[in-house]
PDB file of C-alpha atoms in Angstrom:
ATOM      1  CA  UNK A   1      92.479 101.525 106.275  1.00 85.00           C
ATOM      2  CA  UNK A   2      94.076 102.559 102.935  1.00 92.00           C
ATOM      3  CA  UNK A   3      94.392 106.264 101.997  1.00 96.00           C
ATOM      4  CA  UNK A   4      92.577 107.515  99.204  1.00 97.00           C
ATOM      5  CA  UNK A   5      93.603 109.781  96.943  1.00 98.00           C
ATOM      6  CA  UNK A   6      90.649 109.714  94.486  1.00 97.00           C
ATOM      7  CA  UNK A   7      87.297 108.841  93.774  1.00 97.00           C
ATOM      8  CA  UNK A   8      84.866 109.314  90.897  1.00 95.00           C
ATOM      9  CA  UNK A   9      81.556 107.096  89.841  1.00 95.00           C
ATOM     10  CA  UNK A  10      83.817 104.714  88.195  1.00 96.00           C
ATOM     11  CA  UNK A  11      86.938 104.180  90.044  1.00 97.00           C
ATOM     12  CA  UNK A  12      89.125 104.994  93.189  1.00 97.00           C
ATOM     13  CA  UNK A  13      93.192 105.313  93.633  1.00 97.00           C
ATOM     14  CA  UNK A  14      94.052 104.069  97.150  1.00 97.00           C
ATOM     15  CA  UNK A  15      97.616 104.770  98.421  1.00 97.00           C
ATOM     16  CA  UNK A  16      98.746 100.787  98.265  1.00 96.00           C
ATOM     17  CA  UNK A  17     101.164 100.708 101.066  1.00 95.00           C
ATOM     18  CA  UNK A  18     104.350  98.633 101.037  1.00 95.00           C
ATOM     19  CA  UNK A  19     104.131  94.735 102.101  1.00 94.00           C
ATOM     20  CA  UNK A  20     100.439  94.527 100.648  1.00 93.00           C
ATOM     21  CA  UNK A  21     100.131  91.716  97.961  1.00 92.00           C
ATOM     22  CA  UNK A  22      97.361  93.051  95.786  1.00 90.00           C
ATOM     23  CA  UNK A  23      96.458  89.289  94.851  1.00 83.00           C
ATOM     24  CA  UNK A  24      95.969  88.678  98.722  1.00 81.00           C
ATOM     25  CA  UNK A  25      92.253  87.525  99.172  1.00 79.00           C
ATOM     26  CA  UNK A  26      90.937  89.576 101.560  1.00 83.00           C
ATOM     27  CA  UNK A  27      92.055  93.304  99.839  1.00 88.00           C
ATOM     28  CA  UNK A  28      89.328  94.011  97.578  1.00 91.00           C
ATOM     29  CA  UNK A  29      86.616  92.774 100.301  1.00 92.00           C
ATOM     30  CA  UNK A  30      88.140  94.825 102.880  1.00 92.00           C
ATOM     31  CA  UNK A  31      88.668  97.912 100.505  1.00 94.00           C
ATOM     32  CA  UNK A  32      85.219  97.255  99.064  1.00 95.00           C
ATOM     33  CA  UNK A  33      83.957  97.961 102.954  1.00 95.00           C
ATOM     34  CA  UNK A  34      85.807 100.836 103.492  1.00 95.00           C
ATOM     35  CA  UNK A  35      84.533 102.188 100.459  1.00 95.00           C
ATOM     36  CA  UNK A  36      80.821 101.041 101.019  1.00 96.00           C
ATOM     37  CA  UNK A  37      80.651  99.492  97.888  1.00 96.00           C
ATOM     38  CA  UNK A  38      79.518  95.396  96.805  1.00 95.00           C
ATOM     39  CA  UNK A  39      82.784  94.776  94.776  1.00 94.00           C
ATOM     40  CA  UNK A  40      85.905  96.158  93.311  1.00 96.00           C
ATOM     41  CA  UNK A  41      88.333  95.413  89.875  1.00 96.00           C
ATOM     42  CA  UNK A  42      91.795  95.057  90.131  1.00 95.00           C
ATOM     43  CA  UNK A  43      92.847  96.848  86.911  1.00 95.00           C
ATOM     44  CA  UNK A  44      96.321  96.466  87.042  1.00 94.00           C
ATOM     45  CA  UNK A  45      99.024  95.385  89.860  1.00 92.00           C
ATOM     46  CA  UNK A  46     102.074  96.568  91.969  1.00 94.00           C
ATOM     47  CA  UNK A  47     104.343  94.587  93.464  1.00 92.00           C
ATOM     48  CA  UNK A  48     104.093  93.477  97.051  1.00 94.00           C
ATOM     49  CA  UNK A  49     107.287  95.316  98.237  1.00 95.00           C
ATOM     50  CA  UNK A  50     106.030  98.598  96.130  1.00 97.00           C
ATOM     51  CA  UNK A  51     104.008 101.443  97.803  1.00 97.00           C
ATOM     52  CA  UNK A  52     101.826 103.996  95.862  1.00 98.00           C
ATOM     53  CA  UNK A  53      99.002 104.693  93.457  1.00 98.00           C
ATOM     54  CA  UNK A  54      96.769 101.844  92.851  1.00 97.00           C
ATOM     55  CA  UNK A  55      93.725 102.237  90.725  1.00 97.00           C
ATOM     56  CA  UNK A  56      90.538  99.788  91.252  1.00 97.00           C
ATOM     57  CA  UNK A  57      87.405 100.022  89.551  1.00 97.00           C
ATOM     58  CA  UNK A  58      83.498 100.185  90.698  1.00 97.00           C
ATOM     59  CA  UNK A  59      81.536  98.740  87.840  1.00 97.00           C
ATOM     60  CA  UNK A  60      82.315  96.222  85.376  1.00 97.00           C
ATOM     61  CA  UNK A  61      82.223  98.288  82.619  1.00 97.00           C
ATOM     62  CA  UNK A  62      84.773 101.041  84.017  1.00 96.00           C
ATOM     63  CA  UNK A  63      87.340  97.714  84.731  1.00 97.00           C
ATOM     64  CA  UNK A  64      87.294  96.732  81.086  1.00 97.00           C
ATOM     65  CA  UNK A  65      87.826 100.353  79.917  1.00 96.00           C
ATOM     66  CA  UNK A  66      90.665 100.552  82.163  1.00 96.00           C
ATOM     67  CA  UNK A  67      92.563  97.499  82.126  1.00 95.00           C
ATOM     68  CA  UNK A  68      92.407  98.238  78.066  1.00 95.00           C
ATOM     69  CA  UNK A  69      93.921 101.461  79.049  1.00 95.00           C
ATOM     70  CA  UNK A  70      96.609  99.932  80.731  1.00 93.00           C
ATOM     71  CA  UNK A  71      96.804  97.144  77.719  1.00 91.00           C
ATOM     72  CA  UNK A  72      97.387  99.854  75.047  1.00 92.00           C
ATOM     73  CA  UNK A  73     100.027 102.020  77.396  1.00 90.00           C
ATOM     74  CA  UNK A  74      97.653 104.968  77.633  1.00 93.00           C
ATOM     75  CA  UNK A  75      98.379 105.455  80.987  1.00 95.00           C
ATOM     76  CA  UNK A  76     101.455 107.488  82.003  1.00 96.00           C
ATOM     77  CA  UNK A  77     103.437 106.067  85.512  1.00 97.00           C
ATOM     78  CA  UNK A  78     106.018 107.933  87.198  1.00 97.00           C
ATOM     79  CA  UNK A  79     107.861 106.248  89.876  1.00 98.00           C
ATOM     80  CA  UNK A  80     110.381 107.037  92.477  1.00 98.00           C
ATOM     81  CA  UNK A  81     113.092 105.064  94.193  1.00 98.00           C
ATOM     82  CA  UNK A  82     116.430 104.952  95.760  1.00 98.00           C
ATOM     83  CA  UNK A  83     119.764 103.417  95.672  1.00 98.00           C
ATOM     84  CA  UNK A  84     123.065 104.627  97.959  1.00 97.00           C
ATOM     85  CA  UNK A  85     124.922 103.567  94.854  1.00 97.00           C
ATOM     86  CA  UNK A  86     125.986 105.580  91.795  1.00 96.00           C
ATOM     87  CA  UNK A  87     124.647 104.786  88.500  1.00 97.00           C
ATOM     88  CA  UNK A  88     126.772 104.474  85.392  1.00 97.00           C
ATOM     89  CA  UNK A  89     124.685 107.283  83.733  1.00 96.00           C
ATOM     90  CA  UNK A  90     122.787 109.982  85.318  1.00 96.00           C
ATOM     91  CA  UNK A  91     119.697 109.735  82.626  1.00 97.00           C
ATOM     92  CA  UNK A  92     118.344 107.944  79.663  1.00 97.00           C
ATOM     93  CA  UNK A  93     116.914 104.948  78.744  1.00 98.00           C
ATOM     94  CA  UNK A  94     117.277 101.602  80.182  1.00 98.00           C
ATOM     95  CA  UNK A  95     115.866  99.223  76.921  1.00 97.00           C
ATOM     96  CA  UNK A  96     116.414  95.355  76.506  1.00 97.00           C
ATOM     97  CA  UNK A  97     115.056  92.198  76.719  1.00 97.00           C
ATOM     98  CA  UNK A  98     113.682  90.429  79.982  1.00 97.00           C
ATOM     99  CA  UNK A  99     115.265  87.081  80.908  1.00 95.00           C
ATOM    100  CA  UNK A 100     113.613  84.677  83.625  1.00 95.00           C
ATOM    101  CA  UNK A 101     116.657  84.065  86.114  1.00 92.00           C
ATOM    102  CA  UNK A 102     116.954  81.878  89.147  1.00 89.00           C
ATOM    103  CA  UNK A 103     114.399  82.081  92.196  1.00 89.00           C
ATOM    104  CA  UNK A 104     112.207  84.160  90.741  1.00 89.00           C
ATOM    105  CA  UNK A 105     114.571  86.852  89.545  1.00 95.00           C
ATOM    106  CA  UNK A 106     114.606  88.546  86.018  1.00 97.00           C
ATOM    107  CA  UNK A 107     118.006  90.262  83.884  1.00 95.00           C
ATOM    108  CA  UNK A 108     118.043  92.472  81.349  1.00 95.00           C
ATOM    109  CA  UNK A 109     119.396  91.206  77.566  1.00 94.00           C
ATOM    110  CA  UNK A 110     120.162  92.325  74.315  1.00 93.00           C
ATOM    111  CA  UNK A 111     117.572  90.118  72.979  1.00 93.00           C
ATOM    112  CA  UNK A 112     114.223  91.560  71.436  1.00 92.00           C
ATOM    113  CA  UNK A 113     112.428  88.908  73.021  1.00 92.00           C
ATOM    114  CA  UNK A 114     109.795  90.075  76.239  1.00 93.00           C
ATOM    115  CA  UNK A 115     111.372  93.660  75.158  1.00 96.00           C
ATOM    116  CA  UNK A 116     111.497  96.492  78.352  1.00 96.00           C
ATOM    117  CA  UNK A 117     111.674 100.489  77.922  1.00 97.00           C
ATOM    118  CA  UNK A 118     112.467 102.845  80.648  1.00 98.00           C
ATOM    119  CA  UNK A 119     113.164 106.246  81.053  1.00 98.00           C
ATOM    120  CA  UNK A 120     114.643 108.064  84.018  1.00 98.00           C
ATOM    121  CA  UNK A 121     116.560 110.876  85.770  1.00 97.00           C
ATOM    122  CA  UNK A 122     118.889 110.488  88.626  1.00 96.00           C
ATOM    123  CA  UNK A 123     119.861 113.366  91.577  1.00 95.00           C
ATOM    124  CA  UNK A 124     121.828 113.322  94.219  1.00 95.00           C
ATOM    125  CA  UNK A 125     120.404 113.249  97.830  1.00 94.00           C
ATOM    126  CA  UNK A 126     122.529 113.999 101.293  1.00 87.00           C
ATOM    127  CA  UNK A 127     123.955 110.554 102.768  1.00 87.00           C
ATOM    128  CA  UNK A 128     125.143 109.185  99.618  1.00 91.00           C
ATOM    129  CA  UNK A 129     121.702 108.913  98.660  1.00 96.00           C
ATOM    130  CA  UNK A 130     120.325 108.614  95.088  1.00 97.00           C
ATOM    131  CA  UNK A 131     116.677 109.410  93.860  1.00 97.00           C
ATOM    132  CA  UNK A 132     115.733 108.269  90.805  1.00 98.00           C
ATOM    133  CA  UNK A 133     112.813 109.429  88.192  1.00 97.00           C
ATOM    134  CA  UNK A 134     111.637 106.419  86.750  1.00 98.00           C
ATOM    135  CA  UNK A 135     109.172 106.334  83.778  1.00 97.00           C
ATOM    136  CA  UNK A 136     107.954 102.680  82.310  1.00 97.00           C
ATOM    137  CA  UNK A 137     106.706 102.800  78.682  1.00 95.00           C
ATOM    138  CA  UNK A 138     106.368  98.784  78.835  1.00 94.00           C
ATOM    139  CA  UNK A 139     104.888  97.120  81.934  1.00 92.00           C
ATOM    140  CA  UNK A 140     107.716  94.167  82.965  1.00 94.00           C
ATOM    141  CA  UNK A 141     107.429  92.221  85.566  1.00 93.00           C
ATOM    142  CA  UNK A 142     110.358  93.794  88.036  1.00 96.00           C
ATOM    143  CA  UNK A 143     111.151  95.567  85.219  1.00 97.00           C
ATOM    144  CA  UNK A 144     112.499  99.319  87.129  1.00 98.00           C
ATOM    145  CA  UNK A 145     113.764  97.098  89.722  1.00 98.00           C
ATOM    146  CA  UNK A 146     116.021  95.060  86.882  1.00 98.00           C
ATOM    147  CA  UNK A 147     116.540  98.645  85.539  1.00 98.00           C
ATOM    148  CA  UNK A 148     118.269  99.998  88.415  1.00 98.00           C
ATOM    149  CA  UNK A 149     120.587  96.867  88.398  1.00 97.00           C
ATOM    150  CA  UNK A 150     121.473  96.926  84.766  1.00 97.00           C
ATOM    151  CA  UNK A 151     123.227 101.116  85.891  1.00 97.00           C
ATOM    152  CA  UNK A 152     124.984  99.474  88.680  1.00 98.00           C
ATOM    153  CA  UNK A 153     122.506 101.501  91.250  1.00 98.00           C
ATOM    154  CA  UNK A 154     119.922  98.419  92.450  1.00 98.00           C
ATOM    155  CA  UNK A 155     117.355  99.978  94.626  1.00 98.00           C
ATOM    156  CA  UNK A 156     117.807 100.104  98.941  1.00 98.00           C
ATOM    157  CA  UNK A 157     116.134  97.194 100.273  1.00 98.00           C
ATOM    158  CA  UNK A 158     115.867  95.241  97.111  1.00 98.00           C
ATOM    159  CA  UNK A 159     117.470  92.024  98.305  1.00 96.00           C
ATOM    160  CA  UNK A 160     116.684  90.395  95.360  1.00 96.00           C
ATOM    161  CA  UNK A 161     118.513  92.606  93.324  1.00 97.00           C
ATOM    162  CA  UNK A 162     121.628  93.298  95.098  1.00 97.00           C
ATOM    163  CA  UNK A 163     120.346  96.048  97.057  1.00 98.00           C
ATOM    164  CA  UNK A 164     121.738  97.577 100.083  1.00 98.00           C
ATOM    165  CA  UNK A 165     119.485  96.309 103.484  1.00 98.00           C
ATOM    166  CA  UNK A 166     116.652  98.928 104.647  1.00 97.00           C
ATOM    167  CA  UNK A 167     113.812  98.466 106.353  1.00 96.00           C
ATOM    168  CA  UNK A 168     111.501  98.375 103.153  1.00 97.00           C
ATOM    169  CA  UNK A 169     111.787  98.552  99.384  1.00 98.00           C
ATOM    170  CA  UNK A 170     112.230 101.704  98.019  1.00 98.00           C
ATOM    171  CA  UNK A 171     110.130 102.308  95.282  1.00 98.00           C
ATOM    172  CA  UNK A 172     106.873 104.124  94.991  1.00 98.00           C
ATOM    173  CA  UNK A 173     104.700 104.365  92.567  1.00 98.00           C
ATOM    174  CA  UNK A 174     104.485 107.753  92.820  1.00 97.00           C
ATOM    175  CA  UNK A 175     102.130 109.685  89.709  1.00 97.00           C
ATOM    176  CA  UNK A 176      99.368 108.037  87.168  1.00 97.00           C
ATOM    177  CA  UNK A 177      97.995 110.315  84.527  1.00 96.00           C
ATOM    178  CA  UNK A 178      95.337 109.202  82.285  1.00 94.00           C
ATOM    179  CA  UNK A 179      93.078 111.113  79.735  1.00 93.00           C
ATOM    180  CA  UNK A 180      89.511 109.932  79.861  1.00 88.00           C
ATOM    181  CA  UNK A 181      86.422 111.324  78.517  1.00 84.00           C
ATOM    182  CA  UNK A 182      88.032 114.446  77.116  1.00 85.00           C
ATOM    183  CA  UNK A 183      89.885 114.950  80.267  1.00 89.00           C
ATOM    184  CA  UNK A 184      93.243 114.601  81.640  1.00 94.00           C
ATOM    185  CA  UNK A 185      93.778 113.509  85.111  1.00 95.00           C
ATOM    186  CA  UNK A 186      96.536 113.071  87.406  1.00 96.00           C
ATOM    187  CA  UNK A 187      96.828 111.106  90.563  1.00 97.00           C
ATOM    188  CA  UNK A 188      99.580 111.046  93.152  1.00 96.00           C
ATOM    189  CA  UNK A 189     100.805 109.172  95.733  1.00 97.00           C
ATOM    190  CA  UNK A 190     102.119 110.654  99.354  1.00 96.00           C
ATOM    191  CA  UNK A 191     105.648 109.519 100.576  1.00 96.00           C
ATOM    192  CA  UNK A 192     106.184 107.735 103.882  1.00 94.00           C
ATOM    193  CA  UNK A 193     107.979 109.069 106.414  1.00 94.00           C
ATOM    194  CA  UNK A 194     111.142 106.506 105.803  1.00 95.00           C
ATOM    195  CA  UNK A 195     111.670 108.394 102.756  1.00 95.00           C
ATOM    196  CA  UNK A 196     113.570 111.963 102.639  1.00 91.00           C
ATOM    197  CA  UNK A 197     110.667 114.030 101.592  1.00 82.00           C
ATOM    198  CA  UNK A 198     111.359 117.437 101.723  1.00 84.00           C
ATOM    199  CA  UNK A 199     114.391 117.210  99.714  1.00 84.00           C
ATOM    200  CA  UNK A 200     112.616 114.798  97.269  1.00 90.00           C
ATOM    201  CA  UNK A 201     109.976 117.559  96.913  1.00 85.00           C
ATOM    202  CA  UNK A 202     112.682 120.158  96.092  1.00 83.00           C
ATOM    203  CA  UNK A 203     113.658 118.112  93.493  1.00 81.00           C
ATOM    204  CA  UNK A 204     110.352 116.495  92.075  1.00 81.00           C
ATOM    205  CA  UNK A 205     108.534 119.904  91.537  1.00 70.00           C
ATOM    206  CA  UNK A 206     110.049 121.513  88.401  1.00 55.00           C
ATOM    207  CA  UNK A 207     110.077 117.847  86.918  1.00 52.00           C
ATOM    208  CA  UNK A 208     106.352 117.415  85.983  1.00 49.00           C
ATOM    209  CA  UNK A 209     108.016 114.678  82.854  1.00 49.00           C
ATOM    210  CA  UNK A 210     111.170 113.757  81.606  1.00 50.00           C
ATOM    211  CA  UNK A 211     111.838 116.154  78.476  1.00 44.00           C
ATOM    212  CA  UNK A 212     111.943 114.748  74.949  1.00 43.00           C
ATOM    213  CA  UNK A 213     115.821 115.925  74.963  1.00 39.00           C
ATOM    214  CA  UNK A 214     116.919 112.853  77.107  1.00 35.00           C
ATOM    215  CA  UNK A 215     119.438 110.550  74.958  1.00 30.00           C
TER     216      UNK A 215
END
């Protein structure tokens, strides 16, 4: 059963939880019966080893509207992760090109081709623990994941990237905010209990966005 964090006549945000392949077969059926509903639209995707806000729509019409949305960058993401390693900067932006590598793997270049933007701020966390504020203006694939490589700071649990072993990835797609029919609306996503949550919250409450002051 997935959590859901919201539901109007013309989509839902389910809490996706880690090790869930959105293009698995049988998650929109089995969503779709938890909701009660005939069918559901993937509108956009997170990775299998990423948790958090998922949108899915209920009519045809609502999917095109908001994969277009998503298309034209006129949703905002916030995400949060980890790393037990220090980055070379504490916060900024992470730009360059993305690279195919080996196995599946991406890197970050100075070339203008398949071009990635982040933003992000970084805090300390007890146990050599880092959290990190991560804010995609282009949608990459691995793209925060390459980010967090490219400071020196890959993510716990990303194998892939040179991350420290944990029991999971961690990074969450943690906020969505959209404005839609003269409205603004914004979605989050819960933490699991692997992840340090209360001091997280401390932290993630006064930082509703990353200020325009960031260099």
């Amino acid at each position: 059963m997935f959590e859901i964090l919201f539901r109007n006549e013309d989509f839902v945000a389910v809490n996706k939880p880690c090790g869930v392949a959105v293009q698995q077969e049988s998650l929109l059926p089995d969503l779709a019966a938890q909701l009660g509903v005939a069918r559901l639209w993937l509108v956009h995707r997170l990775d299998k080893e990423t948790s958090g806000v998922l949108l899915l729509a209920l009519n045809a019409e609502s999917a095109s509207e908001l994969a277009q949305m998503f298309t034209d960058k006129a949703v905002k993401k916030t995400y949060l992760a980890l790393s037990d390693r220090k980055p070379s900067k504490k916060q900024g932006w992470i730009k360059g090109g993305m690279e195919k590598s080996r196995r599946g793997s991406w890197k970050l270049t100075r070339a203008a081709e398949n071009f990635a933007v982040t933003r992000f701020q970084s805090f300390g966390l007890e146990n050599s623990l880092r959290l990190f504020i991560l804010e995609p203006h282009t949608g990459k694939t691995h793209q925060l994941r390459v980010a967090a490589k490219s400071l020196g700071s890959p993510l716990l649990g990303d194998s892939r990237y040179g991350g420290s072993p944990a029991p999971r990835l961690f990074l969450h797609a943690w906020k969505i905010c959209l404005d839609r029919h003269g409205s603004t609306l914004e979605i989050s996503a819960p933490l699991g209990k692997e992840w340090p949550s209360e001091k997280i919250k401390a932290l993630t409450v006064p930082v509703k966005q990353l200020t325009d002051g960031i260099v």
